[in-house]
Amino acid sequence: MDMSDKSRCHRWAHIKTGMVLAERLILDKYYEQLLNDVKADTVVEHLMNKEIITQDESTEIFSTLRNNEQMSTLIDFLVPKSGNVLDEFVESLKPKNEQVYQQMHQDYQAAKADILANKPQGLPYCNNILRERYSTAYAKWNPIPWYTKVETDIAEFYCQQQLLNLNGKSVNAFQVFDYKEGEKDPHTVVIEGDPGTGKSTLAKYMAYKWSLDENVFGRPFQLLILLDLKVTAPTVKVMMMEQLFGGDCKLAEREIWEVMNMHQASTLLIIDGYEDNLNDEMKSLLFENIMPELHILVFSQTNFTVRLMHRYQRKVILTGFAKSQAEEYVQKYVKLAKKPWEHFSSFLNKLVVAKKSTELQKLLDAAKKSQEPQRRRGSSESATSVTSAKPRDERPLERENTDKVSTKLSRSSSKGQGNDQQQQQDSNGENSNQSKIASLRHYSQVPLYCSFFCLLTDMRMSIDLNSPTTIVEQFVSCIKLKLIEREKESRFEANRAYAMLSERAMDTIKKGSATFILAKEDHMMTKFGLIQLATNLTAEDNQRYMFGNRLIQEYLAAKNLDTSGTDEASRFFQNMSMTPISYNVVVFYCSIRKSDNDTPATRELFAKILQYNKRRGKASRMKMPAATSPEDSQLVEGKIMDYQLSLECVAVMDMARRDLGKKIVESLPERFTVKHEGIIPRLSLTGLSKMIKFNHTTIQEVDLRLDLLAKETLEAYKSLATAMKTNVHIKTLRIYWTEKDLMADFLQTVCCPEPEDPANSTGQMEIRRKKPDQTGFHLKNLECIDESGKKLDQLSPKMLNNMREACSNMTKLETFAFQNCHHMSLVGSIIKNLPTKFADNLRILDFSGCQMSIVASQDLNGKLMESKSLEGLILANLKIDAMAFNTFIAAFSSNRTIVLLDLSGIRLDNVCFFSLSEALKINNKLEKLFLRQVPMDTRACKEVARILKINKMLKLLTVTQEVVSEEGRRVLGEESQTETRKNRAVVDGIGVEYRQRPTNERANTKRNPLSVK
């Protein structure tokens, strides 16, 4: 094709993508004939059916009345498209324009060889474009946007992040699609994380590593398509063109889509920002399974993936930096930003937990030496607290506390008393210092907060760790000061640009869009380093921006809401949808209005929350089965994440109006479930603790899970346990645990009293606990369910001590259940340490599913002998040998309180049945005996029949027909039909059931196993 041919296509020279030159020359040759002879409506319908022309394009084509203008617009739409577009256009001419069709078809066939020669091969071509795109974009990447001239390779700056599966175990980011033999290939994986934990950074890092090695995920993904949903587009095809394939791409949107479809199994689609708006095509990919073999990795903010629950096969939690990576991040930050080490030495000393590396130690030593001349000049600066990031503070942060506090000190002189008081103050100050260091380390595990601390430290500003809101406030103030210093702008201009940026943040929240347009005169807003250009490779004049992090966007929106006045805030709360997308804005607003919260806007907000909570309660009530009697009535149940907004708002506010707090507390369900598929937010737990301390709380039962993920918010769980200790309304606690140490610690906090103040009037110091009956322990029902399945792991002395203290204070319990624990030492320890007064109130004791040793059975025997109130003993599915069983069952001969014995699922031999029958010959109190799923041969059935014959109080015996021998069923059936039994007992489960009618006894005793008339 010579230059004269190229010059003839000048009309489409500005279009860089789409049809190749040979195709354009054919269109150019017949251009005038097409405009004059072909009716647009005769071809548009065909092209729409082939999905070449969209509905919007069709509307624009027919927006003019003249046919030649319609055809001109149509051709202009066709040229940027590639694939078989020209082929379909020529075919559309055939029905109504035979002559033009024949001419164009002939030329098209003649030029086809040239066309095909210029067509790229789909998969290799897309692979090369994507690898080039990622390797180029992230080889020069700015991880510190407030330093505009800083660029680095993403792999050089990246610090390892911590990913946890739902069991709390660490997961490698590049092994999220791994599966074991016999498991299904997980095609959809979700990575959840709070704002600022580094989801977008991890997605980019994955794409960059793939561009260097296609097998980085352990399998050969030939295509990796990373799409940022914050940059909205009508279809996935358009998003791919705008974000990845724009510019000089020789393939059309449809062709790239076809390549994806043909190579689904070797394509990985990474979706960043799932919480943002999903277009219809993305919904089809995620929910309608239109590409079933496609591998999809979804990055989402926490609690936004409810709709995906039945679509993904695996969920992983991103918590932030992995262990010791925060200090590595600070080192890389200092090196990249080219800042003096002495500014960061104090901050790094606080962060480092493990032994410092040799290189880091040298840097810190050099920084310390550089500060010595400043000290010799006699600077009178006082040593700052841990909350200060000023580098001049070089006093030891983790001073060894050599003071030993004894439980009793002898009387001393007034001077000695003064020394004791000074030591106590020093100890309290040290504890406070250590607590602040712990808070600093905790927040620094979140990459965004760690970058904030680096900037604050560099600018020599203090770090207030009171709440996330105060941290962001300090950071934003620092950013404004930095802008004034760097750009020499006035404070007025900086504040004006900041106010406008806050308005943009509020607008994007209201519209549900992450991007916005900036005019050229508003360009100063980009200098803060808080926003960035929205990636769009196909737009010529790109002025669309988006916030670099959602946390910043939500804080600025809340700040704008606060400064806009109470009327504007009230309108926002009235129109607000009660979905997680607006939660952080509301919580930031409440935190900003922490004390000054008695306004019309906050009243409107709490009215909205109250209305939402009541709707949740009503919905839960409607799902409950109708109660046939007061005994069957159930409590309204609610999950903690359903009440997240109300909990977090209460957590950050000082409730100036007690009536508002009272109404919110009273709107909570009676049974509260603290369980979630992931990490429960710290603020939600803090808010629940705060609400439980209210006197008007309606919560009566609490179910919670203590697993490895709970360790991520350990302090919040401890606060919850402390709050439950003081609440007289909570009567039932159920703990589902996998971490025995965490369970024991929680129980110890709930059950044991707080130490009294150590100082007394004589100057002596004593640490003593209140007597058990003065503890304030109000629980009536306690259930601990082991979900770990572990048998042989070690029991730490601290754990055993916590369990011993907890058990010794359980004096008011009426029901105690410790279920499914296979650790015999732990079960034995619990039985051994149950208090003597335990027997005065206890009605039901449940060790179902546990594994019990002979020593534990002897201890249980002793407890049964001491029992004064025990009515039900549940040992269903107990793992116990015959000797241990015979040991504790002997206690039944003298027991005069137990009316229910559940031995379902236990493997008993004939000797055990003999021991059981011997014990029940003398016992005259047992009314119910459950032997469900207990295999019984004829001899065992005869022993049971002997029980029925001799024991005159037994009213219900339940067995399972399928595991009873045929002769045994006959023996039991005959015994149940004898005249002596007809007015007393029911033998249930062998096809024969008789019940005395006047008792009006219901067959279903599941609700209350002790309800026997």
PDB file of C-alpha atoms in Angstrom, residues 494-695:
ATOM      1  CA  ALA A 494      -4.931  26.251  50.575  1.00  0.00           C
ATOM      2  CA  ASN A 495      -8.052  26.255  52.747  1.00  0.00           C
ATOM      3  CA  ARG A 496     -10.187  27.224  49.754  1.00  0.00           C
ATOM      4  CA  ALA A 497      -8.811  24.346  47.665  1.00  0.00           C
ATOM      5  CA  TYR A 498      -9.287  21.986  50.602  1.00  0.00           C
ATOM      6  CA  ALA A 499     -12.921  23.077  51.012  1.00  0.00           C
ATOM      7  CA  MET A 500     -13.564  22.509  47.304  1.00  0.00           C
ATOM      8  CA  LEU A 501     -11.962  19.080  47.528  1.00  0.00           C
ATOM      9  CA  SER A 502     -14.262  18.248  50.445  1.00  0.00           C
ATOM     10  CA  GLU A 503     -17.229  19.273  48.304  1.00  0.00           C
ATOM     11  CA  ARG A 504     -16.075  16.912  45.552  1.00  0.00           C
ATOM     12  CA  ALA A 505     -15.795  14.122  48.108  1.00  0.00           C
ATOM     13  CA  MET A 506     -19.355  14.728  49.309  1.00  0.00           C
ATOM     14  CA  ASP A 507     -20.674  14.886  45.729  1.00  0.00           C
ATOM     15  CA  THR A 508     -19.070  11.565  44.819  1.00  0.00           C
ATOM     16  CA  ILE A 509     -20.541   9.923  47.925  1.00  0.00           C
ATOM     17  CA  LYS A 510     -24.030  11.202  47.097  1.00  0.00           C
ATOM     18  CA  LYS A 511     -23.780  10.109  43.457  1.00  0.00           C
ATOM     19  CA  GLY A 512     -22.186   6.769  44.266  1.00  0.00           C
ATOM     20  CA  SER A 513     -19.318   7.534  41.904  1.00  0.00           C
ATOM     21  CA  ALA A 514     -15.619   7.585  42.678  1.00  0.00           C
ATOM     22  CA  THR A 515     -14.583   9.920  39.834  1.00  0.00           C
ATOM     23  CA  PHE A 516     -15.213  13.596  39.198  1.00  0.00           C
ATOM     24  CA  ILE A 517     -14.184  16.272  36.705  1.00  0.00           C
ATOM     25  CA  LEU A 518     -11.841  19.126  37.577  1.00  0.00           C
ATOM     26  CA  ALA A 519     -11.714  22.353  35.635  1.00  0.00           C
ATOM     27  CA  LYS A 520      -8.296  23.790  34.837  1.00  0.00           C
ATOM     28  CA  GLU A 521      -8.780  26.651  37.285  1.00  0.00           C
ATOM     29  CA  ASP A 522      -9.267  24.096  40.088  1.00  0.00           C
ATOM     30  CA  HIS A 523      -5.958  22.400  39.388  1.00  0.00           C
ATOM     31  CA  MET A 524      -4.611  23.384  42.814  1.00  0.00           C
ATOM     32  CA  MET A 525      -6.682  20.592  44.343  1.00  0.00           C
ATOM     33  CA  THR A 526      -4.338  18.078  42.720  1.00  0.00           C
ATOM     34  CA  LYS A 527      -1.364  19.455  44.668  1.00  0.00           C
ATOM     35  CA  PHE A 528      -2.518  17.987  47.982  1.00  0.00           C
ATOM     36  CA  GLY A 529      -1.602  14.501  46.793  1.00  0.00           C
ATOM     37  CA  LEU A 530      -5.024  13.168  47.796  1.00  0.00           C
ATOM     38  CA  ILE A 531      -6.434  12.651  44.288  1.00  0.00           C
ATOM     39  CA  GLN A 532      -5.113  11.147  41.074  1.00  0.00           C
ATOM     40  CA  LEU A 533      -6.021  10.963  37.402  1.00  0.00           C
ATOM     41  CA  ALA A 534      -8.539   8.277  36.545  1.00  0.00           C
ATOM     42  CA  THR A 535      -6.873   5.907  34.075  1.00  0.00           C
ATOM     43  CA  ASN A 536      -8.311   6.332  30.593  1.00  0.00           C
ATOM     44  CA  LEU A 537      -6.085   5.449  27.647  1.00  0.00           C
ATOM     45  CA  THR A 538      -8.634   6.333  24.957  1.00  0.00           C
ATOM     46  CA  ALA A 539      -9.661   9.847  26.028  1.00  0.00           C
ATOM     47  CA  GLU A 540      -7.770  12.700  24.427  1.00  0.00           C
ATOM     48  CA  ASP A 541      -8.601  15.346  27.020  1.00  0.00           C
ATOM     49  CA  ASN A 542      -8.663  13.468  30.308  1.00  0.00           C
ATOM     50  CA  GLN A 543      -9.722  15.608  33.258  1.00  0.00           C
ATOM     51  CA  ARG A 544     -11.398  12.917  35.350  1.00  0.00           C
ATOM     52  CA  TYR A 545      -9.935  12.429  38.822  1.00  0.00           C
ATOM     53  CA  MET A 546     -10.556  10.110  41.731  1.00  0.00           C
ATOM     54  CA  PHE A 547      -9.443   9.924  45.353  1.00  0.00           C
ATOM     55  CA  GLY A 548      -6.345   7.880  45.987  1.00  0.00           C
ATOM     56  CA  ASN A 549      -7.998   6.113  48.913  1.00  0.00           C
ATOM     57  CA  ARG A 550     -11.619   5.660  49.962  1.00  0.00           C
ATOM     58  CA  LEU A 551     -10.783   6.455  53.598  1.00  0.00           C
ATOM     59  CA  ILE A 552      -9.653   9.961  52.616  1.00  0.00           C
ATOM     60  CA  GLN A 553     -12.729  10.427  50.438  1.00  0.00           C
ATOM     61  CA  GLU A 554     -15.070   9.404  53.277  1.00  0.00           C
ATOM     62  CA  TYR A 555     -13.346  11.607  55.843  1.00  0.00           C
ATOM     63  CA  LEU A 556     -13.443  14.664  53.573  1.00  0.00           C
ATOM     64  CA  ALA A 557     -17.126  14.002  52.839  1.00  0.00           C
ATOM     65  CA  ALA A 558     -17.869  13.856  56.568  1.00  0.00           C
ATOM     66  CA  LYS A 559     -15.907  17.057  57.137  1.00  0.00           C
ATOM     67  CA  ASN A 560     -17.892  18.765  54.387  1.00  0.00           C
ATOM     68  CA  LEU A 561     -21.107  17.518  55.980  1.00  0.00           C
ATOM     69  CA  ASP A 562     -20.036  19.010  59.297  1.00  0.00           C
ATOM     70  CA  THR A 563     -19.167  22.423  57.846  1.00  0.00           C
ATOM     71  CA  SER A 564     -22.248  22.595  55.596  1.00  0.00           C
ATOM     72  CA  GLY A 565     -24.583  23.197  58.497  1.00  0.00           C
ATOM     73  CA  THR A 566     -27.151  21.141  60.324  1.00  0.00           C
ATOM     74  CA  ASP A 567     -29.837  21.533  57.628  1.00  0.00           C
ATOM     75  CA  GLU A 568     -27.632  20.051  54.913  1.00  0.00           C
ATOM     76  CA  ALA A 569     -26.575  17.229  57.232  1.00  0.00           C
ATOM     77  CA  SER A 570     -30.213  16.512  58.114  1.00  0.00           C
ATOM     78  CA  ARG A 571     -31.149  16.258  54.437  1.00  0.00           C
ATOM     79  CA  PHE A 572     -28.250  13.893  53.819  1.00  0.00           C
ATOM     80  CA  PHE A 573     -29.319  11.613  56.661  1.00  0.00           C
ATOM     81  CA  GLN A 574     -32.939  11.662  55.492  1.00  0.00           C
ATOM     82  CA  ASN A 575     -31.982  10.507  51.987  1.00  0.00           C
ATOM     83  CA  MET A 576     -29.179   8.182  53.081  1.00  0.00           C
ATOM     84  CA  SER A 577     -29.468   4.522  52.147  1.00  0.00           C
ATOM     85  CA  MET A 578     -28.695   2.230  55.076  1.00  0.00           C
ATOM     86  CA  THR A 579     -25.969   0.321  53.251  1.00  0.00           C
ATOM     87  CA  PRO A 580     -22.259  -0.090  54.077  1.00  0.00           C
ATOM     88  CA  ILE A 581     -21.331   2.389  51.316  1.00  0.00           C
ATOM     89  CA  SER A 582     -22.278   5.298  53.612  1.00  0.00           C
ATOM     90  CA  TYR A 583     -21.300   3.835  56.988  1.00  0.00           C
ATOM     91  CA  ASN A 584     -17.787   5.261  57.219  1.00  0.00           C
ATOM     92  CA  VAL A 585     -18.963   8.762  56.296  1.00  0.00           C
ATOM     93  CA  VAL A 586     -21.544   8.652  59.080  1.00  0.00           C
ATOM     94  CA  VAL A 587     -19.062   7.277  61.619  1.00  0.00           C
ATOM     95  CA  PHE A 588     -16.492   9.947  60.692  1.00  0.00           C
ATOM     96  CA  TYR A 589     -19.212  12.591  61.085  1.00  0.00           C
ATOM     97  CA  CYS A 590     -20.194  11.257  64.514  1.00  0.00           C
ATOM     98  CA  SER A 591     -16.559  11.213  65.573  1.00  0.00           C
ATOM     99  CA  ILE A 592     -16.080  14.815  64.415  1.00  0.00           C
ATOM    100  CA  ARG A 593     -19.221  15.761  66.375  1.00  0.00           C
ATOM    101  CA  LYS A 594     -18.037  13.636  69.291  1.00  0.00           C
ATOM    102  CA  SER A 595     -19.190  15.900  72.132  1.00  0.00           C
ATOM    103  CA  ASP A 596     -21.358  18.482  70.377  1.00  0.00           C
ATOM    104  CA  ASN A 597     -23.906  15.938  69.206  1.00  0.00           C
ATOM    105  CA  ASP A 598     -27.242  17.261  70.465  1.00  0.00           C
ATOM    106  CA  THR A 599     -28.268  18.843  67.153  1.00  0.00           C
ATOM    107  CA  PRO A 600     -31.209  18.374  64.745  1.00  0.00           C
ATOM    108  CA  ALA A 601     -28.859  16.557  62.355  1.00  0.00           C
ATOM    109  CA  THR A 602     -27.714  13.992  64.917  1.00  0.00           C
ATOM    110  CA  ARG A 603     -31.296  13.520  66.094  1.00  0.00           C
ATOM    111  CA  GLU A 604     -32.290  12.874  62.466  1.00  0.00           C
ATOM    112  CA  LEU A 605     -29.418  10.409  62.128  1.00  0.00           C
ATOM    113  CA  PHE A 606     -30.315   8.482  65.254  1.00  0.00           C
ATOM    114  CA  ALA A 607     -33.986   8.442  64.270  1.00  0.00           C
ATOM    115  CA  LYS A 608     -32.934   6.853  60.975  1.00  0.00           C
ATOM    116  CA  ILE A 609     -30.746   4.311  62.771  1.00  0.00           C
ATOM    117  CA  LEU A 610     -33.513   3.564  65.254  1.00  0.00           C
ATOM    118  CA  GLN A 611     -36.005   2.994  62.442  1.00  0.00           C
ATOM    119  CA  TYR A 612     -33.560   0.681  60.673  1.00  0.00           C
ATOM    120  CA  ASN A 613     -32.892  -1.329  63.846  1.00  0.00           C
ATOM    121  CA  LYS A 614     -36.608  -1.773  64.453  1.00  0.00           C
ATOM    122  CA  ARG A 615     -37.085  -3.018  60.886  1.00  0.00           C
ATOM    123  CA  ARG A 616     -34.293  -5.540  61.402  1.00  0.00           C
ATOM    124  CA  GLY A 617     -35.919  -6.704  64.621  1.00  0.00           C
ATOM    125  CA  LYS A 618     -39.323  -6.994  62.964  1.00  0.00           C
ATOM    126  CA  ALA A 619     -37.846  -9.013  60.085  1.00  0.00           C
ATOM    127  CA  SER A 620     -36.165 -11.391  62.546  1.00  0.00           C
ATOM    128  CA  ARG A 621     -39.394 -11.744  64.495  1.00  0.00           C
ATOM    129  CA  MET A 622     -41.322 -12.656  61.358  1.00  0.00           C
ATOM    130  CA  LYS A 623     -38.877 -15.483  60.588  1.00  0.00           C
ATOM    131  CA  MET A 624     -39.429 -17.062  63.996  1.00  0.00           C
ATOM    132  CA  PRO A 625     -41.899 -19.948  64.267  1.00  0.00           C
ATOM    133  CA  ALA A 626     -45.118 -19.177  66.084  1.00  0.00           C
ATOM    134  CA  ALA A 627     -44.964 -20.129  69.756  1.00  0.00           C
ATOM    135  CA  THR A 628     -47.676 -22.528  70.927  1.00  0.00           C
ATOM    136  CA  SER A 629     -46.957 -21.783  74.582  1.00  0.00           C
ATOM    137  CA  PRO A 630     -44.820 -19.410  76.678  1.00  0.00           C
ATOM    138  CA  GLU A 631     -42.312 -22.232  77.051  1.00  0.00           C
ATOM    139  CA  ASP A 632     -41.799 -22.284  73.283  1.00  0.00           C
ATOM    140  CA  SER A 633     -41.265 -18.538  72.894  1.00  0.00           C
ATOM    141  CA  GLN A 634     -37.906 -17.543  71.422  1.00  0.00           C
ATOM    142  CA  LEU A 635     -35.805 -14.420  71.711  1.00  0.00           C
ATOM    143  CA  VAL A 636     -35.394 -12.075  68.761  1.00  0.00           C
ATOM    144  CA  GLU A 637     -31.962 -12.712  67.264  1.00  0.00           C
ATOM    145  CA  GLY A 638     -29.686 -10.218  65.544  1.00  0.00           C
ATOM    146  CA  LYS A 639     -26.191 -10.369  64.073  1.00  0.00           C
ATOM    147  CA  ILE A 640     -23.570  -7.812  64.974  1.00  0.00           C
ATOM    148  CA  MET A 641     -22.908  -6.800  61.362  1.00  0.00           C
ATOM    149  CA  ASP A 642     -26.614  -6.008  60.873  1.00  0.00           C
ATOM    150  CA  TYR A 643     -26.289  -3.357  63.579  1.00  0.00           C
ATOM    151  CA  GLN A 644     -22.820  -2.155  62.609  1.00  0.00           C
ATOM    152  CA  LEU A 645     -23.739   1.483  62.002  1.00  0.00           C
ATOM    153  CA  SER A 646     -25.541   2.012  65.301  1.00  0.00           C
ATOM    154  CA  LEU A 647     -22.743   0.303  67.231  1.00  0.00           C
ATOM    155  CA  GLU A 648     -19.955   2.322  65.607  1.00  0.00           C
ATOM    156  CA  CYS A 649     -21.799   5.635  65.985  1.00  0.00           C
ATOM    157  CA  VAL A 650     -22.298   5.001  69.697  1.00  0.00           C
ATOM    158  CA  ALA A 651     -18.643   3.927  69.973  1.00  0.00           C
ATOM    159  CA  VAL A 652     -17.268   7.275  68.750  1.00  0.00           C
ATOM    160  CA  MET A 653     -19.788   9.647  70.365  1.00  0.00           C
ATOM    161  CA  ASP A 654     -20.226  10.994  73.862  1.00  0.00           C
ATOM    162  CA  MET A 655     -23.956  10.519  74.301  1.00  0.00           C
ATOM    163  CA  ALA A 656     -24.918  14.004  75.463  1.00  0.00           C
ATOM    164  CA  ARG A 657     -28.587  13.068  75.276  1.00  0.00           C
ATOM    165  CA  ARG A 658     -29.157   9.957  77.346  1.00  0.00           C
ATOM    166  CA  ASP A 659     -32.611   9.461  75.831  1.00  0.00           C
ATOM    167  CA  LEU A 660     -31.059   8.973  72.374  1.00  0.00           C
ATOM    168  CA  GLY A 661     -28.630   6.412  73.715  1.00  0.00           C
ATOM    169  CA  LYS A 662     -31.407   4.684  75.634  1.00  0.00           C
ATOM    170  CA  LYS A 663     -33.585   4.328  72.522  1.00  0.00           C
ATOM    171  CA  ILE A 664     -30.733   2.924  70.447  1.00  0.00           C
ATOM    172  CA  VAL A 665     -29.827   0.440  73.175  1.00  0.00           C
ATOM    173  CA  GLU A 666     -33.441  -0.670  73.528  1.00  0.00           C
ATOM    174  CA  SER A 667     -33.676  -1.259  69.769  1.00  0.00           C
ATOM    175  CA  LEU A 668     -31.061  -4.020  69.895  1.00  0.00           C
ATOM    176  CA  PRO A 669     -32.268  -7.641  69.714  1.00  0.00           C
ATOM    177  CA  GLU A 670     -32.614  -9.790  72.821  1.00  0.00           C
ATOM    178  CA  ARG A 671     -30.192 -12.388  71.507  1.00  0.00           C
ATOM    179  CA  PHE A 672     -27.043 -10.881  70.012  1.00  0.00           C
ATOM    180  CA  THR A 673     -24.731 -12.919  67.780  1.00  0.00           C
ATOM    181  CA  VAL A 674     -21.108 -11.779  67.659  1.00  0.00           C
ATOM    182  CA  LYS A 675     -20.076 -14.058  64.794  1.00  0.00           C
ATOM    183  CA  HIS A 676     -19.024 -13.140  61.283  1.00  0.00           C
ATOM    184  CA  GLU A 677     -17.287 -14.641  58.260  1.00  0.00           C
ATOM    185  CA  GLY A 678     -14.241 -12.475  58.695  1.00  0.00           C
ATOM    186  CA  ILE A 679     -12.853  -9.981  61.185  1.00  0.00           C
ATOM    187  CA  ILE A 680     -15.461  -8.058  63.162  1.00  0.00           C
ATOM    188  CA  PRO A 681     -14.511  -4.347  63.110  1.00  0.00           C
ATOM    189  CA  ARG A 682     -12.943  -3.061  66.302  1.00  0.00           C
ATOM    190  CA  LEU A 683     -15.367  -0.135  66.467  1.00  0.00           C
ATOM    191  CA  SER A 684     -18.377  -2.457  66.278  1.00  0.00           C
ATOM    192  CA  LEU A 685     -17.111  -4.430  69.266  1.00  0.00           C
ATOM    193  CA  THR A 686     -16.327  -1.222  71.144  1.00  0.00           C
ATOM    194  CA  GLY A 687     -19.833   0.095  70.469  1.00  0.00           C
ATOM    195  CA  LEU A 688     -21.390  -3.156  71.661  1.00  0.00           C
ATOM    196  CA  SER A 689     -19.342  -2.969  74.867  1.00  0.00           C
ATOM    197  CA  LYS A 690     -20.518   0.587  75.399  1.00  0.00           C
ATOM    198  CA  MET A 691     -24.162  -0.353  74.831  1.00  0.00           C
ATOM    199  CA  ILE A 692     -23.983  -3.348  77.164  1.00  0.00           C
ATOM    200  CA  LYS A 693     -22.919  -1.007  79.955  1.00  0.00           C
ATOM    201  CA  PHE A 694     -26.210   0.912  79.609  1.00  0.00           C
ATOM    202  CA  ASN A 695     -28.771  -0.026  82.254  1.00  0.00           C
TER     203      ASN A 695
END
